[in-house]
């Protein structure tokens, strides 16, 4: 059965096109027709500006419970981490499913159609595996299905509290003991419609150098995405230099971790050699500007990385806010503040980072474009809100990136199925109440 969507204005990779009809069947776009001035009878009408679905390339779903709490007072990344550990200690498969379902519904309402979940809360609080060793990961997969979005579960190896040191008590539930044990467990996770299984190295401080290749080889053999927190903090760089005499990027290069299916998350504090290593290997960069500024991490060299050959994607990470349009604009505005010049990326380039390149980083290379053969995942942004009204529709890309917010998303379609209609989620009733209930229960 073919469904036709009529788009008042659509982003066709390079420009805004008025009057576009998308034909959709079996979850994919089968035809794109331009010059359709009015909806045909029976077509689903999407007024505003329709873009490919947004890809949230870096998420820790349970961090959503920290919003507001960790913004009190000052502190550092490391004091923030202590609060995060306390929340992680309370999660069960059931409570994590409830929380993640609501978080992913919030993402859907923000126009996100795919999430990369950087998942490391694997076991019971004392480190004992659940009866199903992947119960926590399966809870996240089920939550994404309930919310109607795709998920790439980036199952994360987290074995050490820092360069060979044993996990601290609040980290034991993250650890499988060894990379081989991690690989055995994660091999039990299976892909299915809407689900990709990828790998992650939490950081060079959390996976001993001698075990990095095990994780990289697991991902390489399966042609799966591999993500890694990289040089988010100068303290990590200093500790790596002390332990190994090189930067984290150099250590990853030495152990075969870099490559076109690998994405470094943050990539904030890099040397010129690091930038060259990442770019020449086509290793991606996922920038998370709202988290990086919330934690006072710094501004990563995104311009230099992209120029060197590192594709850019975007993530909401700790979910200080969930708004990929804000992440896109923040990447440009951060660079303006640092360089005191404007226009490092066009709106088109920022949309590409938030859509096609983000999906590619998560293993969905057939998503992120409005073209025949692509997955039928798309998002509509109103051009009539108090934030977006007044601009020439031909500048809808600039309006969306530099003025719109998640609140301006009206409709979201995943695999040809509407999951957000007129700003309301189609299957999760009252996501705000669901979020409140899930977070309140964790604090009880």
PDB file of N, CA, C and O in Angstrom, residues 159 177-180 201 207-216 255:
ATOM      1  N   UNK A 159      35.515  -1.052  31.717  1.00  0.00           N
ATOM      2  CA  UNK A 159      36.183  -2.093  32.497  1.00  0.00           C
ATOM      3  C   UNK A 159      37.045  -1.567  33.630  1.00  0.00           C
ATOM      4  O   UNK A 159      37.480  -2.346  34.483  1.00  0.00           O
ATOM      5  N   UNK A 177      34.166  -7.214  33.262  1.00  0.00           N
ATOM      6  CA  UNK A 177      35.393  -7.842  33.741  1.00  0.00           C
ATOM      7  C   UNK A 177      36.516  -7.840  32.738  1.00  0.00           C
ATOM      8  O   UNK A 177      37.682  -7.626  33.091  1.00  0.00           O
ATOM      9  N   UNK A 178      36.184  -8.085  31.474  1.00  0.00           N
ATOM     10  CA  UNK A 178      37.192  -8.081  30.411  1.00  0.00           C
ATOM     11  C   UNK A 178      36.502  -7.785  29.087  1.00  0.00           C
ATOM     12  O   UNK A 178      35.275  -7.939  28.956  1.00  0.00           O
ATOM     13  N   UNK A 179      37.283  -7.398  28.101  1.00  0.00           N
ATOM     14  CA  UNK A 179      36.716  -7.134  26.779  1.00  0.00           C
ATOM     15  C   UNK A 179      36.176  -8.415  26.153  1.00  0.00           C
ATOM     16  O   UNK A 179      35.177  -8.385  25.421  1.00  0.00           O
ATOM     17  N   UNK A 180      36.821  -9.557  26.414  1.00  0.00           N
ATOM     18  CA  UNK A 180      36.310 -10.818  25.882  1.00  0.00           C
ATOM     19  C   UNK A 180      34.939 -11.137  26.466  1.00  0.00           C
ATOM     20  O   UNK A 180      34.030 -11.586  25.743  1.00  0.00           O
ATOM     21  N   UNK A 201      33.563   2.076  23.106  1.00  0.00           N
ATOM     22  CA  UNK A 201      34.622   2.104  24.111  1.00  0.00           C
ATOM     23  C   UNK A 201      34.325   3.324  24.963  1.00  0.00           C
ATOM     24  O   UNK A 201      34.301   4.443  24.434  1.00  0.00           O
ATOM     25  N   UNK A 207      38.860   1.507  29.341  1.00  0.00           N
ATOM     26  CA  UNK A 207      39.192   0.240  28.687  1.00  0.00           C
ATOM     27  C   UNK A 207      40.705   0.157  28.580  1.00  0.00           C
ATOM     28  O   UNK A 207      41.324   0.991  27.896  1.00  0.00           O
ATOM     29  N   UNK A 208      41.332  -0.807  29.242  1.00  0.00           N
ATOM     30  CA  UNK A 208      42.790  -0.919  29.172  1.00  0.00           C
ATOM     31  C   UNK A 208      43.277  -1.026  27.733  1.00  0.00           C
ATOM     32  O   UNK A 208      42.616  -1.632  26.875  1.00  0.00           O
ATOM     33  N   UNK A 209      44.433  -0.438  27.469  1.00  0.00           N
ATOM     34  CA  UNK A 209      44.968  -0.391  26.107  1.00  0.00           C
ATOM     35  C   UNK A 209      45.054  -1.775  25.484  1.00  0.00           C
ATOM     36  O   UNK A 209      44.766  -1.949  24.292  1.00  0.00           O
ATOM     37  N   UNK A 210      45.420  -2.771  26.275  1.00  0.00           N
ATOM     38  CA  UNK A 210      45.586  -4.128  25.738  1.00  0.00           C
ATOM     39  C   UNK A 210      44.268  -4.753  25.291  1.00  0.00           C
ATOM     40  O   UNK A 210      44.267  -5.788  24.612  1.00  0.00           O
ATOM     41  N   UNK A 211      43.134  -4.134  25.678  1.00  0.00           N
ATOM     42  CA  UNK A 211      41.824  -4.699  25.329  1.00  0.00           C
ATOM     43  C   UNK A 211      41.050  -3.842  24.331  1.00  0.00           C
ATOM     44  O   UNK A 211      39.930  -4.206  23.940  1.00  0.00           O
ATOM     45  N   UNK A 212      41.629  -2.737  23.900  1.00  0.00           N
ATOM     46  CA  UNK A 212      40.959  -1.880  22.924  1.00  0.00           C
ATOM     47  C   UNK A 212      40.697  -2.624  21.616  1.00  0.00           C
ATOM     48  O   UNK A 212      39.620  -2.506  21.016  1.00  0.00           O
ATOM     49  N   UNK A 213      41.675  -3.394  21.156  1.00  0.00           N
ATOM     50  CA  UNK A 213      41.548  -4.077  19.870  1.00  0.00           C
ATOM     51  C   UNK A 213      40.423  -5.103  19.877  1.00  0.00           C
ATOM     52  O   UNK A 213      39.793  -5.349  18.837  1.00  0.00           O
ATOM     53  N   UNK A 214      40.151  -5.708  21.030  1.00  0.00           N
ATOM     54  CA  UNK A 214      39.065  -6.686  21.110  1.00  0.00           C
ATOM     55  C   UNK A 214      37.733  -6.043  20.759  1.00  0.00           C
ATOM     56  O   UNK A 214      36.922  -6.603  20.005  1.00  0.00           O
ATOM     57  N   UNK A 215      37.490  -4.857  21.310  1.00  0.00           N
ATOM     58  CA  UNK A 215      36.238  -4.147  21.018  1.00  0.00           C
ATOM     59  C   UNK A 215      36.219  -3.698  19.561  1.00  0.00           C
ATOM     60  O   UNK A 215      35.212  -3.859  18.855  1.00  0.00           O
ATOM     61  N   UNK A 216      37.330  -3.153  19.087  1.00  0.00           N
ATOM     62  CA  UNK A 216      37.401  -2.690  17.700  1.00  0.00           C
ATOM     63  C   UNK A 216      37.205  -3.840  16.721  1.00  0.00           C
ATOM     64  O   UNK A 216      36.513  -3.692  15.699  1.00  0.00           O
ATOM     65  N   UNK A 255      46.023   1.081  18.356  1.00  0.00           N
ATOM     66  CA  UNK A 255      45.320  -0.182  18.607  1.00  0.00           C
ATOM     67  C   UNK A 255      44.186  -0.437  17.608  1.00  0.00           C
ATOM     68  O   UNK A 255      43.317  -1.280  17.868  1.00  0.00           O
TER      69      UNK A 255
END
